[in-house]
Coordinates of C-alpha atoms in Angstrom, one line a residue:
X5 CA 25.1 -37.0 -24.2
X6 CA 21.8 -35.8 -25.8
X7 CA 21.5 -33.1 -29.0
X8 CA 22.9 -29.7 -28.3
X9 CA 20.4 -26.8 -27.9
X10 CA 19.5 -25.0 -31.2
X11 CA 21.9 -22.2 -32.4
X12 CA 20.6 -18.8 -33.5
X13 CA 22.1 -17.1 -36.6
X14 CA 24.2 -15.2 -33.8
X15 CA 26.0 -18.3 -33.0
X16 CA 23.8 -17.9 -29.7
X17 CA 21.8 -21.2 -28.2
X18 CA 18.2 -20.0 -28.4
X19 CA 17.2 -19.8 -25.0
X20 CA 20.5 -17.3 -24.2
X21 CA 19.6 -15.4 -27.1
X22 CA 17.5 -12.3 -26.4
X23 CA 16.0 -10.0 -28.6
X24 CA 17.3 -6.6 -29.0
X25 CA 15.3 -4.4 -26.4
X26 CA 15.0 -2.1 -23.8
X27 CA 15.4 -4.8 -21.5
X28 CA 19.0 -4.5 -22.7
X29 CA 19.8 -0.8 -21.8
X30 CA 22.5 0.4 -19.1
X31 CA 20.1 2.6 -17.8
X32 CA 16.5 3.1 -17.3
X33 CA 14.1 3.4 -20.5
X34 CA 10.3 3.6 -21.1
X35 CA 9.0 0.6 -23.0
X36 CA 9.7 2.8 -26.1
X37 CA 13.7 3.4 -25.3
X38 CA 13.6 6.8 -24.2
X39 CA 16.4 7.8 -20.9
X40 CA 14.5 7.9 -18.1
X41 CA 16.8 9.8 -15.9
X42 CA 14.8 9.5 -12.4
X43 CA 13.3 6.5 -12.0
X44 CA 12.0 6.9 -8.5
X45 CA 9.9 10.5 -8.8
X46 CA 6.6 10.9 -9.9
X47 CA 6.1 14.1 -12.8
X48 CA 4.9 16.7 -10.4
X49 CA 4.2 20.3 -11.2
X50 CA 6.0 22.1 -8.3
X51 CA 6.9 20.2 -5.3
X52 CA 3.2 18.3 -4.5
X53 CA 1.3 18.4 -7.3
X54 CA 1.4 14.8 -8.7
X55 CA 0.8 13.3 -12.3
X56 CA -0.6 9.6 -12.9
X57 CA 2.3 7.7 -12.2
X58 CA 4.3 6.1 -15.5
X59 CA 4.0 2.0 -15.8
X60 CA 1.1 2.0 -13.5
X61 CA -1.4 0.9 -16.3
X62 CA 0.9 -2.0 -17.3
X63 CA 1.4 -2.5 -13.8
X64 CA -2.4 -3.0 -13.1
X65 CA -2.6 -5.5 -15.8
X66 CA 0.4 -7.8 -15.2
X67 CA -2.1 -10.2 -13.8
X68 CA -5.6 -10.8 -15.9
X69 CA -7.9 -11.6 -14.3
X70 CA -6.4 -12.0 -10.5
X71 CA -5.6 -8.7 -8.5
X72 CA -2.0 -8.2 -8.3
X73 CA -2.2 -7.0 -5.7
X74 CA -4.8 -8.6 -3.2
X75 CA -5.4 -11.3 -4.8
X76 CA -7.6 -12.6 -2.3
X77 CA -10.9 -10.5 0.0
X78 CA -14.4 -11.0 1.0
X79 CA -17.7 -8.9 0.5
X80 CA -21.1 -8.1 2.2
X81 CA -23.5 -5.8 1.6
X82 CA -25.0 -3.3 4.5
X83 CA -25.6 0.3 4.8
X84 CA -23.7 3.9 5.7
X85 CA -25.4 6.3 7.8
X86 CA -24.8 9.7 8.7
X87 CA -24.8 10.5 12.6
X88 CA -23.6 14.0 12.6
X89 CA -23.7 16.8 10.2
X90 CA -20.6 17.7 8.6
X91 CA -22.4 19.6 6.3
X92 CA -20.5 22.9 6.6
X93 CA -17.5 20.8 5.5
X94 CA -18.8 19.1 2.4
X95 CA -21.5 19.1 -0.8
X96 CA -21.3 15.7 -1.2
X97 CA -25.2 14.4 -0.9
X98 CA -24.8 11.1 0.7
X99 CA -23.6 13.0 3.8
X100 CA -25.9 15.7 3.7
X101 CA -27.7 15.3 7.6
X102 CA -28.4 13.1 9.8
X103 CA -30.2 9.9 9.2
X104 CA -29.1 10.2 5.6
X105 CA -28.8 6.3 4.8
X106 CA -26.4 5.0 1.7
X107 CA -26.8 1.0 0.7
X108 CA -23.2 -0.9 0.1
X109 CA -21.8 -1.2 -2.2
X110 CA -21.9 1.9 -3.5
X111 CA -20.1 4.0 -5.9
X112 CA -18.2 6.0 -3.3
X113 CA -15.0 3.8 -2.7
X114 CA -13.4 4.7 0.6
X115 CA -10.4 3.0 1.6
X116 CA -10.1 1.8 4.9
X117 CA -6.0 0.1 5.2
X118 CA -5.5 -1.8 8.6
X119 CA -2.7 0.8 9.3
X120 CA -2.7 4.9 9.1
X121 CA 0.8 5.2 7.2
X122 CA 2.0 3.8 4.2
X123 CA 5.5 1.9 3.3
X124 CA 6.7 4.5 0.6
X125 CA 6.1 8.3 -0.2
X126 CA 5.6 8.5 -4.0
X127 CA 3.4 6.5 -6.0
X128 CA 6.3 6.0 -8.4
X129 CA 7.4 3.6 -6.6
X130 CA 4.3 1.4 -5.8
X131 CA 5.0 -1.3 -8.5
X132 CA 8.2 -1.8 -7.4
X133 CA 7.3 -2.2 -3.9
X134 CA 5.1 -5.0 -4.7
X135 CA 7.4 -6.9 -6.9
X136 CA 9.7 -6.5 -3.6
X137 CA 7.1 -7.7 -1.7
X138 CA 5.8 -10.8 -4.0
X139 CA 7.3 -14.4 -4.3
X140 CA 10.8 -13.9 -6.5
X141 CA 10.3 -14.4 -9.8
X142 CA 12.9 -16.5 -10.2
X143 CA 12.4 -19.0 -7.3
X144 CA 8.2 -18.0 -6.8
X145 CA 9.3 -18.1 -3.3
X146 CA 8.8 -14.8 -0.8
X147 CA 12.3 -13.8 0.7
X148 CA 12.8 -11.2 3.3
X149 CA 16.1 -10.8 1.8
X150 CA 14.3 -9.1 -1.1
X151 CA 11.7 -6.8 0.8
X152 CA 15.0 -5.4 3.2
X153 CA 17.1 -4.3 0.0
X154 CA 14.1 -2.4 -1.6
X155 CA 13.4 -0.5 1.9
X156 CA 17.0 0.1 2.6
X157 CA 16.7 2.9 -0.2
X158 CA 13.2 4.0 1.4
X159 CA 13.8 5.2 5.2
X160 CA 10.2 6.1 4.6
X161 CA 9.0 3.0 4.9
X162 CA 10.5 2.9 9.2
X163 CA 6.8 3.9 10.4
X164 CA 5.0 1.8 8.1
X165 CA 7.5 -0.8 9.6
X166 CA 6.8 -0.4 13.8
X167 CA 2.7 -1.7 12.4
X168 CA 4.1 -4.5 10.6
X169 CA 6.9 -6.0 12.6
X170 CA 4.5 -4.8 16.0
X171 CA 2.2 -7.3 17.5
X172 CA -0.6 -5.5 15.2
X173 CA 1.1 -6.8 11.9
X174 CA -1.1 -9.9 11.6
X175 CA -5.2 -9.4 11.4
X176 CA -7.4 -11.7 13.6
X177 CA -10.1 -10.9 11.3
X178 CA -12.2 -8.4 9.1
X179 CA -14.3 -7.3 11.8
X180 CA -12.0 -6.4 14.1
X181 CA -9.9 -4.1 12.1
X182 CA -9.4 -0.4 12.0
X183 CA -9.5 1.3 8.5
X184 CA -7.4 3.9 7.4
X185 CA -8.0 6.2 4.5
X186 CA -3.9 6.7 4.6
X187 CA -4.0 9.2 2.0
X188 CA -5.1 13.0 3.0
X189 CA -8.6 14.0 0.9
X190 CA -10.1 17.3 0.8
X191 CA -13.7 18.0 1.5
X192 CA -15.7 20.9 -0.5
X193 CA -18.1 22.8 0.9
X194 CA -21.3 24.5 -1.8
X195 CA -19.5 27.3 -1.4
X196 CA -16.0 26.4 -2.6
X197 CA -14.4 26.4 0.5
X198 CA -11.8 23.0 1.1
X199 CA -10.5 21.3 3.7
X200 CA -8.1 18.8 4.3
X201 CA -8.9 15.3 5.8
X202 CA -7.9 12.1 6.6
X203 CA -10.6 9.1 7.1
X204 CA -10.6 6.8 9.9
X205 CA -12.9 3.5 10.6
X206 CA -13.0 1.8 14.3
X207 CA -14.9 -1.1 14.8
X208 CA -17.2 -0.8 17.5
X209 CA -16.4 -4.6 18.7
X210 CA -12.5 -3.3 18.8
X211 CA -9.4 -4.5 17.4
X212 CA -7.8 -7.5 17.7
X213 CA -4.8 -9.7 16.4
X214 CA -3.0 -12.3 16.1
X215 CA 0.8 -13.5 17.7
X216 CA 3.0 -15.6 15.6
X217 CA 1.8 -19.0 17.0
X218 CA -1.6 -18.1 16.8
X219 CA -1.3 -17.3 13.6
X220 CA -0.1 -20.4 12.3
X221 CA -2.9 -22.9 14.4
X222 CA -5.9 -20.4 12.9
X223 CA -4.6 -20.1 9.6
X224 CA -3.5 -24.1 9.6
X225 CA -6.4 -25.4 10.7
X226 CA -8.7 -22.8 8.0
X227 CA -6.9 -20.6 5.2
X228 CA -10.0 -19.0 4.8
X229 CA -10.4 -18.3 8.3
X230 CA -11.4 -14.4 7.8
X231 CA -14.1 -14.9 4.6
X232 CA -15.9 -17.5 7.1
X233 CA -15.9 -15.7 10.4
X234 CA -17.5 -12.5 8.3
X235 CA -20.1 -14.7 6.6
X236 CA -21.2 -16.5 9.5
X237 CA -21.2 -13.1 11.9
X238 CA -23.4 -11.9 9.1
X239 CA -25.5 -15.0 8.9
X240 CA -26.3 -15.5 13.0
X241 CA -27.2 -11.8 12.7
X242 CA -24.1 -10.3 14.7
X243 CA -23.6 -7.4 12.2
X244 CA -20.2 -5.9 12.2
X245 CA -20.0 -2.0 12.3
X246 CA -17.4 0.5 12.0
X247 CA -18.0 4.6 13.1
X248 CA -16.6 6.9 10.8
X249 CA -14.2 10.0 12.2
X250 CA -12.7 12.4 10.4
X251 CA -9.5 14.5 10.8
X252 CA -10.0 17.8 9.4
X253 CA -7.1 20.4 8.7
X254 CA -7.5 24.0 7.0
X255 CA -4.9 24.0 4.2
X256 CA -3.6 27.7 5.7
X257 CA -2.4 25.9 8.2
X258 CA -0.6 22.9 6.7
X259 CA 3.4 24.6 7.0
X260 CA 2.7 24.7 10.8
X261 CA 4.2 21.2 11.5
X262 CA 7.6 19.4 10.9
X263 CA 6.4 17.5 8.5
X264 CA 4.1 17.3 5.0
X265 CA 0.5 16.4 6.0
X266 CA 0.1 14.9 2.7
X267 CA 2.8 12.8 3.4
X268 CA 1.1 9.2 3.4
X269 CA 4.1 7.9 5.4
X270 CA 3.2 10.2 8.3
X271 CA 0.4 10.5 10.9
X272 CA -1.5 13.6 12.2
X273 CA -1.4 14.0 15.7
X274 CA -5.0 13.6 17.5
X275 CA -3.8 16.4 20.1
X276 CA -4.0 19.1 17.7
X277 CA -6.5 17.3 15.0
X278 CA -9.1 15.4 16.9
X279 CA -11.4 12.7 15.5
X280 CA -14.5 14.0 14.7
X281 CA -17.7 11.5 14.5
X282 CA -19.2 11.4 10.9
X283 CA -21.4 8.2 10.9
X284 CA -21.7 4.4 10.4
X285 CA -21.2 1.6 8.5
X286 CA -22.8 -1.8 8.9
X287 CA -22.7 -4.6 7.3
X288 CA -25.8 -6.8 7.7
X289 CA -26.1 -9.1 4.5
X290 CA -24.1 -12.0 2.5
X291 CA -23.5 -11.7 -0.9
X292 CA -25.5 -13.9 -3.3
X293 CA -22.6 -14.6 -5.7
X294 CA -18.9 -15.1 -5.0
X295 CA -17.8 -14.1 -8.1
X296 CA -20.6 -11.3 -9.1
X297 CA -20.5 -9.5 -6.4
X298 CA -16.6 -9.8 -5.0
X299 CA -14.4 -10.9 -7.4
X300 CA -15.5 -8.2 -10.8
X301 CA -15.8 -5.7 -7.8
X302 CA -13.2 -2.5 -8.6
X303 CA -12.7 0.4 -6.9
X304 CA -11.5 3.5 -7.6
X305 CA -11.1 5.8 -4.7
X306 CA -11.0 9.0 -6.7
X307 CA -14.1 8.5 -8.1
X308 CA -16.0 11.6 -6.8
X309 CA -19.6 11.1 -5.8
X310 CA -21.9 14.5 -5.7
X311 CA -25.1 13.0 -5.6
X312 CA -26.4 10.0 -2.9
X313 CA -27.0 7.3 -5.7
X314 CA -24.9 4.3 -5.3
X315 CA -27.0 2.3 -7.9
X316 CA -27.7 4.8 -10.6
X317 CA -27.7 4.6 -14.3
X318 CA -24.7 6.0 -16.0
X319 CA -24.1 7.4 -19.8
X320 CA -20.9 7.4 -21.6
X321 CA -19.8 6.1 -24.8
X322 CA -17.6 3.8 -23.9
X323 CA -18.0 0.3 -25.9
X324 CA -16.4 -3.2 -25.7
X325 CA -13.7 -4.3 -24.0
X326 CA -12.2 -7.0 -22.2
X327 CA -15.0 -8.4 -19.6
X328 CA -17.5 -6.6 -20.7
X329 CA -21.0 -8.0 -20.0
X330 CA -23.5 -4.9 -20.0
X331 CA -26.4 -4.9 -22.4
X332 CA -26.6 -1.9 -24.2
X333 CA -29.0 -1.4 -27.7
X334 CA -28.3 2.4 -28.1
X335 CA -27.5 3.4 -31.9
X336 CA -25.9 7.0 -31.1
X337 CA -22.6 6.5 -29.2
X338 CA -21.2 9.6 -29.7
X339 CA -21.3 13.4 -28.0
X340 CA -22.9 15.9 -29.4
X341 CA -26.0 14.3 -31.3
X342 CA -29.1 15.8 -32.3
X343 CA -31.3 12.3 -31.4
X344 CA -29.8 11.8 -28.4
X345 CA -31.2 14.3 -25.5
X346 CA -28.1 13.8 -23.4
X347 CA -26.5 16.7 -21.5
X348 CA -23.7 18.0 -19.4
X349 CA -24.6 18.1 -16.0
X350 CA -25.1 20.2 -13.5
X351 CA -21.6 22.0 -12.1
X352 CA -20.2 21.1 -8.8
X353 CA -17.2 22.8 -6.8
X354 CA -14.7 21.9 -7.2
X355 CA -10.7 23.1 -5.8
X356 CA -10.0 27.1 -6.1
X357 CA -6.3 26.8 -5.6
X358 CA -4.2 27.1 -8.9
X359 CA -1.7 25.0 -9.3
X360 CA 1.2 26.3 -10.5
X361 CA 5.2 25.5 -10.4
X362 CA 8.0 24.3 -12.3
X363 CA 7.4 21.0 -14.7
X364 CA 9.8 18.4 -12.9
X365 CA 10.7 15.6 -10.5
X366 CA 11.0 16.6 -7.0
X367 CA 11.2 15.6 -3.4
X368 CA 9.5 16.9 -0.5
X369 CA 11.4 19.5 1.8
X370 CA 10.0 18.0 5.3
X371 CA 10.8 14.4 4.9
X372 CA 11.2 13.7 9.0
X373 CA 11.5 9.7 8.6
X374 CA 12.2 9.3 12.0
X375 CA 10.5 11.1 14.1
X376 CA 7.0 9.6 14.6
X377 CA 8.4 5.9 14.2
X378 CA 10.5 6.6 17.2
X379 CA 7.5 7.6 19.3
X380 CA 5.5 5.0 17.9
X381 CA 8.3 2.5 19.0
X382 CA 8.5 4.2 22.7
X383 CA 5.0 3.9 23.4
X384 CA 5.3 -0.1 23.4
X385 CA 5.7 -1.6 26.7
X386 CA 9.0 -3.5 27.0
X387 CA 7.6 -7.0 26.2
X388 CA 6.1 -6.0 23.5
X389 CA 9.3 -3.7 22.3
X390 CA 11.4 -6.8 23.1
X391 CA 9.2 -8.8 20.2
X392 CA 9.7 -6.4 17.7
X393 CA 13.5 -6.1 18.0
X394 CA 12.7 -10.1 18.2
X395 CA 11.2 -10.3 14.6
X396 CA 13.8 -7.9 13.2
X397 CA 16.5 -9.8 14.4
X398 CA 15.5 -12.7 12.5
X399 CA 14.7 -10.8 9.6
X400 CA 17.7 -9.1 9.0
X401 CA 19.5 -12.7 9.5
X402 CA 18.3 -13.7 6.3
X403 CA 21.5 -15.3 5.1
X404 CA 21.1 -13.3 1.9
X405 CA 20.9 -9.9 3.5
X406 CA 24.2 -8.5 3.0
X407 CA 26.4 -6.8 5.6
X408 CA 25.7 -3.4 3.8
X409 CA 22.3 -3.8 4.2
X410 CA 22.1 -4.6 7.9
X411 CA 24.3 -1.9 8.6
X412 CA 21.5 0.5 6.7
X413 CA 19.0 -1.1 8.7
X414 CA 20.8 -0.7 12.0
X415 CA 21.4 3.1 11.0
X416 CA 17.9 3.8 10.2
X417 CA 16.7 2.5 13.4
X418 CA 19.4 4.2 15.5
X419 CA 18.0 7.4 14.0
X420 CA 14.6 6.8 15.2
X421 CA 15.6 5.4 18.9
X422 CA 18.9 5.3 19.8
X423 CA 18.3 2.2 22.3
X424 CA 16.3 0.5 19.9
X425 CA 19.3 0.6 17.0
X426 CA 22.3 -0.4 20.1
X427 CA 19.5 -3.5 20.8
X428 CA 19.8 -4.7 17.5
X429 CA 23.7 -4.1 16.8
X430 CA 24.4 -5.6 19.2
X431 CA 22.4 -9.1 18.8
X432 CA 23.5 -8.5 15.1
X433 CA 27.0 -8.8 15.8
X434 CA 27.0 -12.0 17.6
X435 CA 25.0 -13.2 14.4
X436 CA 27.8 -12.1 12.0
X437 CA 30.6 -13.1 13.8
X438 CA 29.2 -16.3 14.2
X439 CA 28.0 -16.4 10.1
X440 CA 31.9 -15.5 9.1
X441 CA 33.3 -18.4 11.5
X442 CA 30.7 -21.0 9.4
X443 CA 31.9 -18.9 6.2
X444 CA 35.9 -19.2 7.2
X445 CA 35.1 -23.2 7.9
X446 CA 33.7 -23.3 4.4
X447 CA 36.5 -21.9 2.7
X448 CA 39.0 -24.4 4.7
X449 CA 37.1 -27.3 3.9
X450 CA 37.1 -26.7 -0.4
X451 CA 40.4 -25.5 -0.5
X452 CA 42.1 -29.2 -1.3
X453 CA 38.7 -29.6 -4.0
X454 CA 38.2 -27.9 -7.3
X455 CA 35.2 -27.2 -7.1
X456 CA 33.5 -23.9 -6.2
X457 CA 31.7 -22.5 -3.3
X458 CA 29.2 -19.7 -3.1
X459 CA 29.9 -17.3 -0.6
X460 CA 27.4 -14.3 -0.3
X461 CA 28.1 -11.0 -0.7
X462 CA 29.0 -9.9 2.7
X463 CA 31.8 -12.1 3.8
X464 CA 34.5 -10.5 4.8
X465 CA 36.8 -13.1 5.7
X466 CA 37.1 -12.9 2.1
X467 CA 39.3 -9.2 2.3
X468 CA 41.4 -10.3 4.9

């Protein structure tokens, strides 16, 4: 027997003991230990108008320095060019006409998601999605089991879900993706005047995926299977491209559908809001440095860009910091001085509306989670409906998905197509009756033992 752990002055071995935090709390708390009595709401002011989200800048930093959340991309360098003037719709100078021609990469992030919708409403939420969605922490091991109890308390997330689990859910590559901006921007004209809009990239050599088996011989054979094919398109001078469309809405006229427009869980119909043509995008050289000029690349889509100069000098008086590599020689670092010429500059439009509304924690009025899924899921042809129910089926048999949560599942998808929820109860059931026959002949077998056997939560052979 070897030397017994190290006891605490609490009589505790030292690896149980834990110091006295908010890690210790019944309920929620900020890192400080103040009640946090909703947890899943973003600070808004009214029903829409959103503050920075709480823990998202200890979320960003969880990892230093690999990206938390993609932790792994490629880069190339090309151009944007206008092809239609849109003009009457914005100020920004990079789309002012016609042939107006912006290098990459830029300072105008744009960002262009493989699918239009999102998994979950409120940014509150976002870290948590991605723990749910990341390797367990315990095991470092990615469970489905984990993913299906986060999004049985986001119905949200069914849209997002008929992309993932369709036959679209898996990229061939980067050049034959769509981009998404997902989120709805608004566009200022130089008078004042804003519109709503939601970006959309198409690549002009089309879209195209990968199946299951594919999947796993292209991935097997290269991990890296995406970086290459975009560096050697590039290289043998087949250039990929992307147009730019826009969806444009007049706010006046956001209440007139059944659901919130800036809902990033929801699509706008092309029937009512037509893509309009905006430009180009090509990409048409390498990078010169892996790490350079991709990995210290970060973006920041709200960055707002007024004037067409991607590569421009910049003045603050921000100093130091973690990473930082400029050279600067400047002896005034501060705002206002006297021997430093330095102004403010030059006033752009910006938003008219005032926002105004009761400080609190709310949730949208038009929330309509099922609606567009089911018609997303109707438009599939029946092979390729039969493989979705196919992947959820074995997703949901996750032997650590409880009973509760299939039932949730089942509900949800029953709401958005009432065949598509009787499909999957009823493969289910055969599933479960079958698990609690395997449980039952578990139990007989260690009844004459003493020791134990872990039976998940759902077994209810257990309550009879």
């Amino acid at each position: 027997m070897g030397p017994l752990p190290p006891k605490s002055i609490l009589g505790k071995s030292s690896y149980e003991h834990r110091p006295s935090s908010a890690f210790n709390s019944p309920f929620w708390t900020t890192n400080s230990g103040a009640p946090v009595w909703n947890n899943n709401s973003s600070l808004t002011v009214g029903a829409r108008a959103f503050f920075t989200k709480p823990g998202g800048a200890n979320f960003d930093r969880e990892r230093i320095p690999e990206r938390v959340v993609h932790a792994r991309g490629a880069s190339a360098k090309g151009f944007f060019e206008v092809t239609h003037d849109i003009s009457h719709l914005t100020c920004a100078d990079f789309l002012r006409g016609p042939g107006v021609q912006t290098p990459l990469i830029g300072n105008f992030d744009l960002v262009g998601n493989n699918f239009p919708v999102f998994f979950i409403r409120d940014g509150m939420k976002f870290p948590d999605m991605v723990h749910a969605l990341k390797p367990n922490p315990k095991s470092h091991i990615q469970e489905n089991w984990r993913i299906l109890d986060f999004f049985s308390h986001h119905p949200e997330s069914l849209h997002m879900f008929t992309f993932l689990f369709d036959d679209i859910g898996i990229l061939q590559d980067y050049r034959h993706m769509d981009g998404s901006g997902v989120h709805t921007y608004t566009l200022i004209n130089k008078t004042g005047k804003e519109h709503y809009v939601k970006f959309h990239w198409k690549p002009t050599c089309g879209v195209k995926n990968l199946l299951e088996d594919e999947a796993i011989t292209v991935g097997g054979a290269n991990h890296s299977h995406a970086t290459q094919d975009l560096s050697d398109s590039i290289a043998a001078g087949n250039y990929p491209e992307w147009k730019l469309f826009i969806q444009v809405m007049d706010p006046a006229d956001e209440d007139r559908f059944d659901f919130d427009p800036l809902d990033v869980t929801k699509t706008w119909p092309e029937d009512i809001l037509p893509l309009q043509p905006v430009g180009q995008m090509v990409l048409s050289k390498n990078i010169d440095n892996f790490f350079a000029e991709n990995e210290q690349l970060a973006f920041c889509p709200s960055i707002i860009v007024p004037a067409n100069a991607p590569k421009c000098v910049y003045h603050n008086n921000h100093h130091e910091g973690f990473m930082n590599f400029m050279h600067r020689d400047e002896e005034v670092n501060y705002f206002s001085s006297r021997f430093d010429p330095a102004r403010h500059a030059e006033k752009y439009p910006i938003p008219t509306a005032i926002c105004s509304g009761k400080r609190d924690k709310c949730i949208i009025e038009k929330e309509n989670n099922f609606k567009q899924a089911g018609e997303r899921y109707r438009s599939f042809a029946p092979d390729r409906q039969e493989r979705f129910v196919k992947r959820w089926i074995e997703a949901l048999s996750d032997p650590r998905v409880t009973y509760e949560i299939r039932s949730i599942w089942v509900s949800y998808w029953s709401q958005t197509d009432k065949s598509l929820g009787q499909k999957l109860s009823s493969r289910l059931s055969g599933f479960e009756r079958t698990a609690d026959h395997h449980l039952f002949e578990m139990l007989i077998l260690e009844v004459p033992t003493i020791s134990f056997t872990v039976i998940p939560q759902d077994a209810k052979v257990l309550n009879t």
